Amino acid sequence: MTASQILKTSTYLLSALILAACQPSAPTDASVMSDDSTTVDTPLVITDDSVTMAPDHILSIKPSRYQPSIGLQGNLEPVKQIKLMTVHPMNIEDVLVTEGQLVEKDMPLLIVRRVRSDDSEATSPNPTDNNATTAAKRPQERELMSEATDTEKSENSDNSKSVTAKDKSSDVQESDASVSDNDDNTSVKDNVINSGDNESDSKSPYNLVTIRASFKGRVQGLSIKAREQLAARTPLLQLNDETQLYFVSTLPIQAKPQLSIGQTVNFSVDGQSDNFTGQISKLTVTSQPKKLLVHVDVIENKASRATLLPNMKVIGRVDYGQIDVGTIVPERALHDVDLAELHKPPYKPLIPLTANVWIIGQDQRLMRRPIEVVEYNPTTKQYLIAGISNDSLICLADLPIDSNGKKVIVS
């Protein structure tokens, strides 16, 4: 081979080597396993006394500080509310308010008339006569009652009567639903008034009664109409004082040692980002089933007055104890637990969830340890757990129950 041929051959070989070096490397079947992987492909070898596993199955402790807390949820209710219903059959002469209207104390709400079964004229009154009677008496009945007395005005005529929720002389039954320290739940106090049972009423079956607001509040549950005849025990309306609200949360009885009256509760309203503050006012234990009812009074301020209304759903938390240290783990480390509750805001359970985790002790033996799941991080898709000491390792493998006590061999 001549020198020129050798030179040409060398040039071709050098060009081939350069091209080969520039080509991308062939794909590999090996995959890098991250901590939040759901599976590990490395096989396990389980014998009567040992479990052989790859390092991919073992996780070192990753500590994280957190504040222990318990979640609370419920619906806002007014501390002060009144539900009115008929005691006897009656006619609704006029409805002076509308659904959702805010009324002042002593403001007239309804004008009603007792229907007497012993008087056919009262049971089936002449519409013309009724209109004339109502029109003649309306100005007198709409006079506001004096706050200085709860009795009838002496100036009222014998044929008309004006009452508030505090009077004891009406055909309306009032249920005052307010928080009571003597009852397990919200108590209901019934005040029944019987205006149609006295002698003067028996002579005057066309008596008109004006029902007035006993406090400032908002009208709710109003479904009656003027000229409607109602049977006994028919609901009329509900009056809510929206300035003072509370909610009741139901918890397992195991949460009682962590809670006490006076603890601060931070909460938000469903669908809103604003935060509000409440205070535990009462802890009640029910008998069947045994549960803990946590009563939380809303602390009134400018923000709460502008936003919070009855029947709003609230979600809150109350802190307890000192700052603690937990461990961060992927989902595959947790066994025997339903984590669905944690996958939506606030990413914390009402109370810590109980789960099981396999740990490797200093003697290299496996132990199945019960722990508490405290929180979920949607960004990292990892969980904060409590109950693991720092001198242990976590096994990510899903092992059979009889692996407890077996020695771990890493290969």
PDB file of N, CA, C and O in Angstrom, residues 156-224:
ATOM      1  N   ASN A 156    -105.056  50.795  73.697  1.00  0.00           N
ATOM      2  CA  ASN A 156    -105.593  49.954  72.615  1.00  0.00           C
ATOM      3  C   ASN A 156    -107.062  49.664  72.856  1.00  0.00           C
ATOM      4  O   ASN A 156    -107.533  49.570  73.981  1.00  0.00           O
ATOM      5  N   SER A 157    -107.809  49.494  71.773  1.00  0.00           N
ATOM      6  CA  SER A 157    -109.231  49.200  71.899  1.00  0.00           C
ATOM      7  C   SER A 157    -109.425  47.772  72.365  1.00  0.00           C
ATOM      8  O   SER A 157    -108.522  46.949  72.288  1.00  0.00           O
ATOM      9  N   ASP A 158    -110.640  47.449  72.824  1.00  0.00           N
ATOM     10  CA  ASP A 158    -110.931  46.105  73.286  1.00  0.00           C
ATOM     11  C   ASP A 158    -110.916  45.111  72.143  1.00  0.00           C
ATOM     12  O   ASP A 158    -110.802  43.906  72.362  1.00  0.00           O
ATOM     13  N   ASN A 159    -111.074  45.580  70.919  1.00  0.00           N
ATOM     14  CA  ASN A 159    -111.164  44.670  69.784  1.00  0.00           C
ATOM     15  C   ASN A 159    -109.847  44.473  69.056  1.00  0.00           C
ATOM     16  O   ASN A 159    -109.813  43.848  68.013  1.00  0.00           O
ATOM     17  N   SER A 160    -108.726  45.040  69.552  1.00  0.00           N
ATOM     18  CA  SER A 160    -107.433  44.821  68.906  1.00  0.00           C
ATOM     19  C   SER A 160    -106.376  44.681  69.972  1.00  0.00           C
ATOM     20  O   SER A 160    -106.502  45.210  71.062  1.00  0.00           O
ATOM     21  N   LYS A 161    -105.321  43.965  69.627  1.00  0.00           N
ATOM     22  CA  LYS A 161    -104.273  43.678  70.582  1.00  0.00           C
ATOM     23  C   LYS A 161    -102.944  43.705  69.852  1.00  0.00           C
ATOM     24  O   LYS A 161    -102.832  43.210  68.751  1.00  0.00           O
ATOM     25  N   SER A 162    -101.871  44.260  70.474  1.00  0.00           N
ATOM     26  CA  SER A 162    -100.549  44.335  69.871  1.00  0.00           C
ATOM     27  C   SER A 162     -99.571  43.641  70.802  1.00  0.00           C
ATOM     28  O   SER A 162     -99.465  44.004  71.960  1.00  0.00           O
ATOM     29  N   VAL A 163     -98.853  42.631  70.287  1.00  0.00           N
ATOM     30  CA  VAL A 163     -97.985  41.831  71.145  1.00  0.00           C
ATOM     31  C   VAL A 163     -96.600  41.729  70.540  1.00  0.00           C
ATOM     32  O   VAL A 163     -96.409  41.860  69.342  1.00  0.00           O
ATOM     33  N   THR A 164     -95.625  41.475  71.407  1.00  0.00           N
ATOM     34  CA  THR A 164     -94.279  41.129  70.962  1.00  0.00           C
ATOM     35  C   THR A 164     -93.990  39.731  71.446  1.00  0.00           C
ATOM     36  O   THR A 164     -94.786  39.104  72.102  1.00  0.00           O
ATOM     37  N   ALA A 165     -92.783  39.243  71.114  1.00  0.00           N
ATOM     38  CA  ALA A 165     -92.420  37.890  71.504  1.00  0.00           C
ATOM     39  C   ALA A 165     -92.332  37.737  73.002  1.00  0.00           C
ATOM     40  O   ALA A 165     -92.335  36.638  73.519  1.00  0.00           O
ATOM     41  N   LYS A 166     -92.233  38.846  73.763  1.00  0.00           N
ATOM     42  CA  LYS A 166     -92.105  38.755  75.216  1.00  0.00           C
ATOM     43  C   LYS A 166     -93.456  38.745  75.902  1.00  0.00           C
ATOM     44  O   LYS A 166     -93.544  38.452  77.086  1.00  0.00           O
ATOM     45  N   ASP A 167     -94.544  39.097  75.205  1.00  0.00           N
ATOM     46  CA  ASP A 167     -95.853  39.154  75.838  1.00  0.00           C
ATOM     47  C   ASP A 167     -96.369  37.757  76.142  1.00  0.00           C
ATOM     48  O   ASP A 167     -95.978  36.781  75.531  1.00  0.00           O
ATOM     49  N   LYS A 168     -97.290  37.667  77.085  1.00  0.00           N
ATOM     50  CA  LYS A 168     -97.871  36.391  77.469  1.00  0.00           C
ATOM     51  C   LYS A 168     -99.331  36.312  77.052  1.00  0.00           C
ATOM     52  O   LYS A 168    -100.131  35.657  77.679  1.00  0.00           O
ATOM     53  N   SER A 169     -99.706  36.981  75.945  1.00  0.00           N
ATOM     54  CA  SER A 169    -101.125  37.030  75.588  1.00  0.00           C
ATOM     55  C   SER A 169    -101.328  36.979  74.081  1.00  0.00           C
ATOM     56  O   SER A 169    -101.895  37.870  73.497  1.00  0.00           O
ATOM     57  N   SER A 170    -100.808  35.938  73.441  1.00  0.00           N
ATOM     58  CA  SER A 170    -100.938  35.833  71.988  1.00  0.00           C
ATOM     59  C   SER A 170    -101.290  34.416  71.599  1.00  0.00           C
ATOM     60  O   SER A 170    -101.149  33.493  72.377  1.00  0.00           O
ATOM     61  N   ASP A 171    -101.741  34.255  70.350  1.00  0.00           N
ATOM     62  CA  ASP A 171    -102.011  32.938  69.809  1.00  0.00           C
ATOM     63  C   ASP A 171    -100.782  32.370  69.125  1.00  0.00           C
ATOM     64  O   ASP A 171    -100.881  31.410  68.377  1.00  0.00           O
ATOM     65  N   VAL A 172     -99.642  32.964  69.352  1.00  0.00           N
ATOM     66  CA  VAL A 172     -98.407  32.545  68.693  1.00  0.00           C
ATOM     67  C   VAL A 172     -97.474  31.908  69.710  1.00  0.00           C
ATOM     68  O   VAL A 172     -97.278  32.431  70.795  1.00  0.00           O
ATOM     69  N   GLN A 173     -96.923  30.764  69.336  1.00  0.00           N
ATOM     70  CA  GLN A 173     -95.922  30.109  70.177  1.00  0.00           C
ATOM     71  C   GLN A 173     -94.549  30.513  69.696  1.00  0.00           C
ATOM     72  O   GLN A 173     -94.249  30.470  68.511  1.00  0.00           O
ATOM     73  N   GLU A 174     -93.699  30.879  70.632  1.00  0.00           N
ATOM     74  CA  GLU A 174     -92.362  31.362  70.305  1.00  0.00           C
ATOM     75  C   GLU A 174     -91.327  30.382  70.807  1.00  0.00           C
ATOM     76  O   GLU A 174     -91.314  29.993  71.958  1.00  0.00           O
ATOM     77  N   SER A 175     -90.458  29.918  69.913  1.00  0.00           N
ATOM     78  CA  SER A 175     -89.344  29.053  70.295  1.00  0.00           C
ATOM     79  C   SER A 175     -88.083  29.879  70.244  1.00  0.00           C
ATOM     80  O   SER A 175     -87.654  30.301  69.176  1.00  0.00           O
ATOM     81  N   ASP A 176     -87.483  30.087  71.404  1.00  0.00           N
ATOM     82  CA  ASP A 176     -86.256  30.876  71.503  1.00  0.00           C
ATOM     83  C   ASP A 176     -85.088  29.924  71.499  1.00  0.00           C
ATOM     84  O   ASP A 176     -84.798  29.300  72.506  1.00  0.00           O
ATOM     85  N   ALA A 177     -84.441  29.748  70.342  1.00  0.00           N
ATOM     86  CA  ALA A 177     -83.323  28.815  70.226  1.00  0.00           C
ATOM     87  C   ALA A 177     -82.030  29.538  70.536  1.00  0.00           C
ATOM     88  O   ALA A 177     -81.514  30.292  69.741  1.00  0.00           O
ATOM     89  N   SER A 178     -81.527  29.324  71.729  1.00  0.00           N
ATOM     90  CA  SER A 178     -80.289  29.981  72.136  1.00  0.00           C
ATOM     91  C   SER A 178     -79.414  28.996  72.873  1.00  0.00           C
ATOM     92  O   SER A 178     -79.878  27.995  73.400  1.00  0.00           O
ATOM     93  N   VAL A 179     -78.114  29.258  72.904  1.00  0.00           N
ATOM     94  CA  VAL A 179     -77.182  28.351  73.550  1.00  0.00           C
ATOM     95  C   VAL A 179     -77.402  28.371  75.052  1.00  0.00           C
ATOM     96  O   VAL A 179     -77.443  29.420  75.674  1.00  0.00           O
ATOM     97  N   SER A 180     -77.540  27.197  75.648  1.00  0.00           N
ATOM     98  CA  SER A 180     -77.766  27.079  77.079  1.00  0.00           C
ATOM     99  C   SER A 180     -76.654  26.269  77.701  1.00  0.00           C
ATOM    100  O   SER A 180     -76.286  25.215  77.204  1.00  0.00           O
ATOM    101  N   ASP A 181     -76.098  26.742  78.799  1.00  0.00           N
ATOM    102  CA  ASP A 181     -75.018  26.026  79.461  1.00  0.00           C
ATOM    103  C   ASP A 181     -75.507  24.790  80.192  1.00  0.00           C
ATOM    104  O   ASP A 181     -74.721  23.966  80.638  1.00  0.00           O
ATOM    105  N   ASN A 182     -76.822  24.630  80.339  1.00  0.00           N
ATOM    106  CA  ASN A 182     -77.350  23.506  81.092  1.00  0.00           C
ATOM    107  C   ASN A 182     -77.765  22.340  80.213  1.00  0.00           C
ATOM    108  O   ASN A 182     -78.119  21.280  80.702  1.00  0.00           O
ATOM    109  N   ASP A 183     -77.746  22.531  78.888  1.00  0.00           N
ATOM    110  CA  ASP A 183     -78.189  21.487  77.981  1.00  0.00           C
ATOM    111  C   ASP A 183     -77.023  20.984  77.155  1.00  0.00           C
ATOM    112  O   ASP A 183     -76.054  21.684  76.930  1.00  0.00           O
ATOM    113  N   ASP A 184     -77.157  19.745  76.681  1.00  0.00           N
ATOM    114  CA  ASP A 184     -76.112  19.181  75.842  1.00  0.00           C
ATOM    115  C   ASP A 184     -76.085  19.845  74.482  1.00  0.00           C
ATOM    116  O   ASP A 184     -75.057  20.014  73.886  1.00  0.00           O
ATOM    117  N   ASN A 185     -77.242  20.217  73.990  1.00  0.00           N
ATOM    118  CA  ASN A 185     -77.341  20.849  72.687  1.00  0.00           C
ATOM    119  C   ASN A 185     -78.059  22.176  72.831  1.00  0.00           C
ATOM    120  O   ASN A 185     -78.401  22.616  73.921  1.00  0.00           O
ATOM    121  N   THR A 186     -78.294  22.803  71.682  1.00  0.00           N
ATOM    122  CA  THR A 186     -79.048  24.044  71.679  1.00  0.00           C
ATOM    123  C   THR A 186     -80.421  23.812  72.297  1.00  0.00           C
ATOM    124  O   THR A 186     -81.149  22.918  71.916  1.00  0.00           O
ATOM    125  N   SER A 187     -80.802  24.641  73.270  1.00  0.00           N
ATOM    126  CA  SER A 187     -82.069  24.450  73.955  1.00  0.00           C
ATOM    127  C   SER A 187     -83.161  25.237  73.266  1.00  0.00           C
ATOM    128  O   SER A 187     -82.920  26.237  72.612  1.00  0.00           O
ATOM    129  N   VAL A 188     -84.378  24.777  73.400  1.00  0.00           N
ATOM    130  CA  VAL A 188     -85.528  25.466  72.829  1.00  0.00           C
ATOM    131  C   VAL A 188     -86.508  25.748  73.941  1.00  0.00           C
ATOM    132  O   VAL A 188     -86.983  24.845  74.612  1.00  0.00           O
ATOM    133  N   LYS A 189     -86.802  27.039  74.171  1.00  0.00           N
ATOM    134  CA  LYS A 189     -87.715  27.445  75.225  1.00  0.00           C
ATOM    135  C   LYS A 189     -89.010  27.906  74.583  1.00  0.00           C
ATOM    136  O   LYS A 189     -89.000  28.796  73.736  1.00  0.00           O
ATOM    137  N   ASP A 190     -90.124  27.319  74.972  1.00  0.00           N
ATOM    138  CA  ASP A 190     -91.410  27.642  74.364  1.00  0.00           C
ATOM    139  C   ASP A 190     -92.214  28.543  75.285  1.00  0.00           C
ATOM    140  O   ASP A 190     -92.420  28.225  76.450  1.00  0.00           O
ATOM    141  N   ASN A 191     -92.664  29.679  74.747  1.00  0.00           N
ATOM    142  CA  ASN A 191     -93.543  30.591  75.466  1.00  0.00           C
ATOM    143  C   ASN A 191     -94.872  30.607  74.739  1.00  0.00           C
ATOM    144  O   ASN A 191     -94.952  31.029  73.591  1.00  0.00           O
ATOM    145  N   VAL A 192     -95.920  30.122  75.385  1.00  0.00           N
ATOM    146  CA  VAL A 192     -97.231  30.012  74.752  1.00  0.00           C
ATOM    147  C   VAL A 192     -98.157  31.044  75.336  1.00  0.00           C
ATOM    148  O   VAL A 192     -98.271  31.183  76.547  1.00  0.00           O
ATOM    149  N   ILE A 193     -98.830  31.797  74.446  1.00  0.00           N
ATOM    150  CA  ILE A 193     -99.731  32.856  74.870  1.00  0.00           C
ATOM    151  C   ILE A 193    -101.119  32.544  74.357  1.00  0.00           C
ATOM    152  O   ILE A 193    -101.274  32.055  73.240  1.00  0.00           O
ATOM    153  N   ASN A 194    -102.150  32.804  75.110  1.00  0.00           N
ATOM    154  CA  ASN A 194    -103.510  32.419  74.742  1.00  0.00           C
ATOM    155  C   ASN A 194    -104.454  33.619  74.835  1.00  0.00           C
ATOM    156  O   ASN A 194    -105.147  33.790  75.822  1.00  0.00           O
ATOM    157  N   SER A 195    -104.433  34.453  73.820  1.00  0.00           N
ATOM    158  CA  SER A 195    -105.271  35.653  73.867  1.00  0.00           C
ATOM    159  C   SER A 195    -106.739  35.326  73.648  1.00  0.00           C
ATOM    160  O   SER A 195    -107.610  36.054  74.080  1.00  0.00           O
ATOM    161  N   GLY A 196    -107.006  34.220  72.955  1.00  0.00           N
ATOM    162  CA  GLY A 196    -108.389  33.937  72.598  1.00  0.00           C
ATOM    163  C   GLY A 196    -109.166  33.254  73.690  1.00  0.00           C
ATOM    164  O   GLY A 196    -110.311  32.888  73.482  1.00  0.00           O
ATOM    165  N   ASP A 197    -108.584  33.040  74.870  1.00  0.00           N
ATOM    166  CA  ASP A 197    -109.251  32.273  75.903  1.00  0.00           C
ATOM    167  C   ASP A 197    -109.895  33.135  76.986  1.00  0.00           C
ATOM    168  O   ASP A 197    -110.522  32.610  77.890  1.00  0.00           O
ATOM    169  N   ASN A 198    -109.741  34.466  76.943  1.00  0.00           N
ATOM    170  CA  ASN A 198    -110.348  35.263  78.003  1.00  0.00           C
ATOM    171  C   ASN A 198    -111.768  35.681  77.603  1.00  0.00           C
ATOM    172  O   ASN A 198    -112.209  35.513  76.473  1.00  0.00           O
ATOM    173  N   GLU A 199    -112.454  36.273  78.548  1.00  0.00           N
ATOM    174  CA  GLU A 199    -113.885  36.554  78.358  1.00  0.00           C
ATOM    175  C   GLU A 199    -114.115  37.588  77.280  1.00  0.00           C
ATOM    176  O   GLU A 199    -115.009  37.457  76.452  1.00  0.00           O
ATOM    177  N   SER A 200    -113.304  38.634  77.256  1.00  0.00           N
ATOM    178  CA  SER A 200    -113.541  39.698  76.275  1.00  0.00           C
ATOM    179  C   SER A 200    -113.342  39.179  74.861  1.00  0.00           C
ATOM    180  O   SER A 200    -114.029  39.588  73.931  1.00  0.00           O
ATOM    181  N   ASP A 201    -112.396  38.205  74.699  1.00  0.00           N
ATOM    182  CA  ASP A 201    -112.148  37.672  73.367  1.00  0.00           C
ATOM    183  C   ASP A 201    -113.313  36.828  72.885  1.00  0.00           C
ATOM    184  O   ASP A 201    -113.610  36.784  71.698  1.00  0.00           O
ATOM    185  N   SER A 202    -113.950  36.114  73.813  1.00  0.00           N
ATOM    186  CA  SER A 202    -115.071  35.276  73.404  1.00  0.00           C
ATOM    187  C   SER A 202    -116.223  36.110  72.867  1.00  0.00           C
ATOM    188  O   SER A 202    -117.012  35.640  72.072  1.00  0.00           O
ATOM    189  N   LYS A 203    -116.307  37.365  73.301  1.00  0.00           N
ATOM    190  CA  LYS A 203    -117.349  38.253  72.797  1.00  0.00           C
ATOM    191  C   LYS A 203    -116.916  38.957  71.520  1.00  0.00           C
ATOM    192  O   LYS A 203    -117.720  39.580  70.851  1.00  0.00           O
ATOM    193  N   SER A 204    -115.598  38.889  71.198  1.00  0.00           N
ATOM    194  CA  SER A 204    -115.075  39.624  70.049  1.00  0.00           C
ATOM    195  C   SER A 204    -114.243  38.691  69.184  1.00  0.00           C
ATOM    196  O   SER A 204    -113.018  38.685  69.261  1.00  0.00           O
ATOM    197  N   PRO A 205    -114.866  37.860  68.359  1.00  0.00           N
ATOM    198  CA  PRO A 205    -114.132  36.879  67.559  1.00  0.00           C
ATOM    199  C   PRO A 205    -113.278  37.513  66.466  1.00  0.00           C
ATOM    200  O   PRO A 205    -112.497  36.824  65.844  1.00  0.00           O
ATOM    201  N   TYR A 206    -113.440  38.814  66.225  1.00  0.00           N
ATOM    202  CA  TYR A 206    -112.664  39.459  65.181  1.00  0.00           C
ATOM    203  C   TYR A 206    -111.422  40.141  65.734  1.00  0.00           C
ATOM    204  O   TYR A 206    -110.839  41.005  65.087  1.00  0.00           O
ATOM    205  N   ASN A 207    -110.996  39.779  66.931  1.00  0.00           N
ATOM    206  CA  ASN A 207    -109.787  40.373  67.516  1.00  0.00           C
ATOM    207  C   ASN A 207    -108.609  40.277  66.550  1.00  0.00           C
ATOM    208  O   ASN A 207    -108.340  39.224  65.981  1.00  0.00           O
ATOM    209  N   LEU A 208    -107.908  41.370  66.388  1.00  0.00           N
ATOM    210  CA  LEU A 208    -106.689  41.400  65.583  1.00  0.00           C
ATOM    211  C   LEU A 208    -105.490  41.444  66.517  1.00  0.00           C
ATOM    212  O   LEU A 208    -105.520  42.103  67.553  1.00  0.00           O
ATOM    213  N   VAL A 209    -104.436  40.746  66.150  1.00  0.00           N
ATOM    214  CA  VAL A 209    -103.210  40.717  66.949  1.00  0.00           C
ATOM    215  C   VAL A 209    -102.049  41.085  66.037  1.00  0.00           C
ATOM    216  O   VAL A 209    -101.872  40.501  64.968  1.00  0.00           O
ATOM    217  N   THR A 210    -101.284  42.056  66.457  1.00  0.00           N
ATOM    218  CA  THR A 210    -100.083  42.446  65.719  1.00  0.00           C
ATOM    219  C   THR A 210     -98.871  41.794  66.380  1.00  0.00           C
ATOM    220  O   THR A 210     -98.602  42.026  67.553  1.00  0.00           O
ATOM    221  N   ILE A 211     -98.158  40.993  65.642  1.00  0.00           N
ATOM    222  CA  ILE A 211     -96.947  40.339  66.127  1.00  0.00           C
ATOM    223  C   ILE A 211     -95.761  41.219  65.802  1.00  0.00           C
ATOM    224  O   ILE A 211     -95.558  41.605  64.650  1.00  0.00           O
ATOM    225  N   ARG A 212     -94.985  41.557  66.826  1.00  0.00           N
ATOM    226  CA  ARG A 212     -93.850  42.466  66.652  1.00  0.00           C
ATOM    227  C   ARG A 212     -92.533  41.771  66.961  1.00  0.00           C
ATOM    228  O   ARG A 212     -92.498  40.787  67.697  1.00  0.00           O
ATOM    229  N   ALA A 213     -91.454  42.303  66.402  1.00  0.00           N
ATOM    230  CA  ALA A 213     -90.122  41.742  66.628  1.00  0.00           C
ATOM    231  C   ALA A 213     -89.667  42.024  68.051  1.00  0.00           C
ATOM    232  O   ALA A 213     -89.736  43.164  68.515  1.00  0.00           O
ATOM    233  N   SER A 214     -89.182  40.989  68.735  1.00  0.00           N
ATOM    234  CA  SER A 214     -88.718  41.174  70.111  1.00  0.00           C
ATOM    235  C   SER A 214     -87.263  41.625  70.164  1.00  0.00           C
ATOM    236  O   SER A 214     -86.759  41.969  71.234  1.00  0.00           O
ATOM    237  N   PHE A 215     -86.559  41.598  69.026  1.00  0.00           N
ATOM    238  CA  PHE A 215     -85.188  42.122  68.969  1.00  0.00           C
ATOM    239  C   PHE A 215     -84.856  42.426  67.506  1.00  0.00           C
ATOM    240  O   PHE A 215     -85.585  42.020  66.591  1.00  0.00           O
ATOM    241  N   LYS A 216     -83.774  43.129  67.302  1.00  0.00           N
ATOM    242  CA  LYS A 216     -83.328  43.443  65.951  1.00  0.00           C
ATOM    243  C   LYS A 216     -82.780  42.184  65.295  1.00  0.00           C
ATOM    244  O   LYS A 216     -81.959  41.468  65.877  1.00  0.00           O
ATOM    245  N   GLY A 217     -83.234  41.896  64.080  1.00  0.00           N
ATOM    246  CA  GLY A 217     -82.759  40.693  63.410  1.00  0.00           C
ATOM    247  C   GLY A 217     -83.248  40.613  61.982  1.00  0.00           C
ATOM    248  O   GLY A 217     -83.854  41.546  61.456  1.00  0.00           O
ATOM    249  N   ARG A 218     -82.985  39.457  61.358  1.00  0.00           N
ATOM    250  CA  ARG A 218     -83.365  39.245  59.961  1.00  0.00           C
ATOM    251  C   ARG A 218     -84.451  38.183  59.884  1.00  0.00           C
ATOM    252  O   ARG A 218     -84.386  37.147  60.547  1.00  0.00           O
ATOM    253  N   VAL A 219     -85.450  38.437  59.038  1.00  0.00           N
ATOM    254  CA  VAL A 219     -86.569  37.515  58.870  1.00  0.00           C
ATOM    255  C   VAL A 219     -86.156  36.376  57.943  1.00  0.00           C
ATOM    256  O   VAL A 219     -85.629  36.599  56.857  1.00  0.00           O
ATOM    257  N   GLN A 220     -86.403  35.134  58.384  1.00  0.00           N
ATOM    258  CA  GLN A 220     -86.096  33.956  57.582  1.00  0.00           C
ATOM    259  C   GLN A 220     -87.276  32.991  57.655  1.00  0.00           C
ATOM    260  O   GLN A 220     -88.067  33.008  58.585  1.00  0.00           O
ATOM    261  N   GLY A 221     -87.372  32.110  56.668  1.00  0.00           N
ATOM    262  CA  GLY A 221     -88.389  31.064  56.679  1.00  0.00           C
ATOM    263  C   GLY A 221     -89.802  31.577  56.559  1.00  0.00           C
ATOM    264  O   GLY A 221     -90.739  30.949  57.052  1.00  0.00           O
ATOM    265  N   LEU A 222     -89.998  32.713  55.889  1.00  0.00           N
ATOM    266  CA  LEU A 222     -91.326  33.292  55.732  1.00  0.00           C
ATOM    267  C   LEU A 222     -91.974  32.748  54.461  1.00  0.00           C
ATOM    268  O   LEU A 222     -91.542  33.055  53.351  1.00  0.00           O
ATOM    269  N   SER A 223     -93.012  31.937  54.639  1.00  0.00           N
ATOM    270  CA  SER A 223     -93.683  31.350  53.473  1.00  0.00           C
ATOM    271  C   SER A 223     -95.185  31.588  53.480  1.00  0.00           C
ATOM    272  O   SER A 223     -95.890  31.127  52.583  1.00  0.00           O
ATOM    273  N   ILE A 224     -95.703  32.300  54.476  1.00  0.00           N
ATOM    274  CA  ILE A 224     -97.142  32.551  54.568  1.00  0.00           C
ATOM    275  C   ILE A 224     -97.524  33.784  53.762  1.00  0.00           C
ATOM    276  O   ILE A 224     -96.674  34.622  53.437  1.00  0.00           O
TER     277      ILE A 224
END
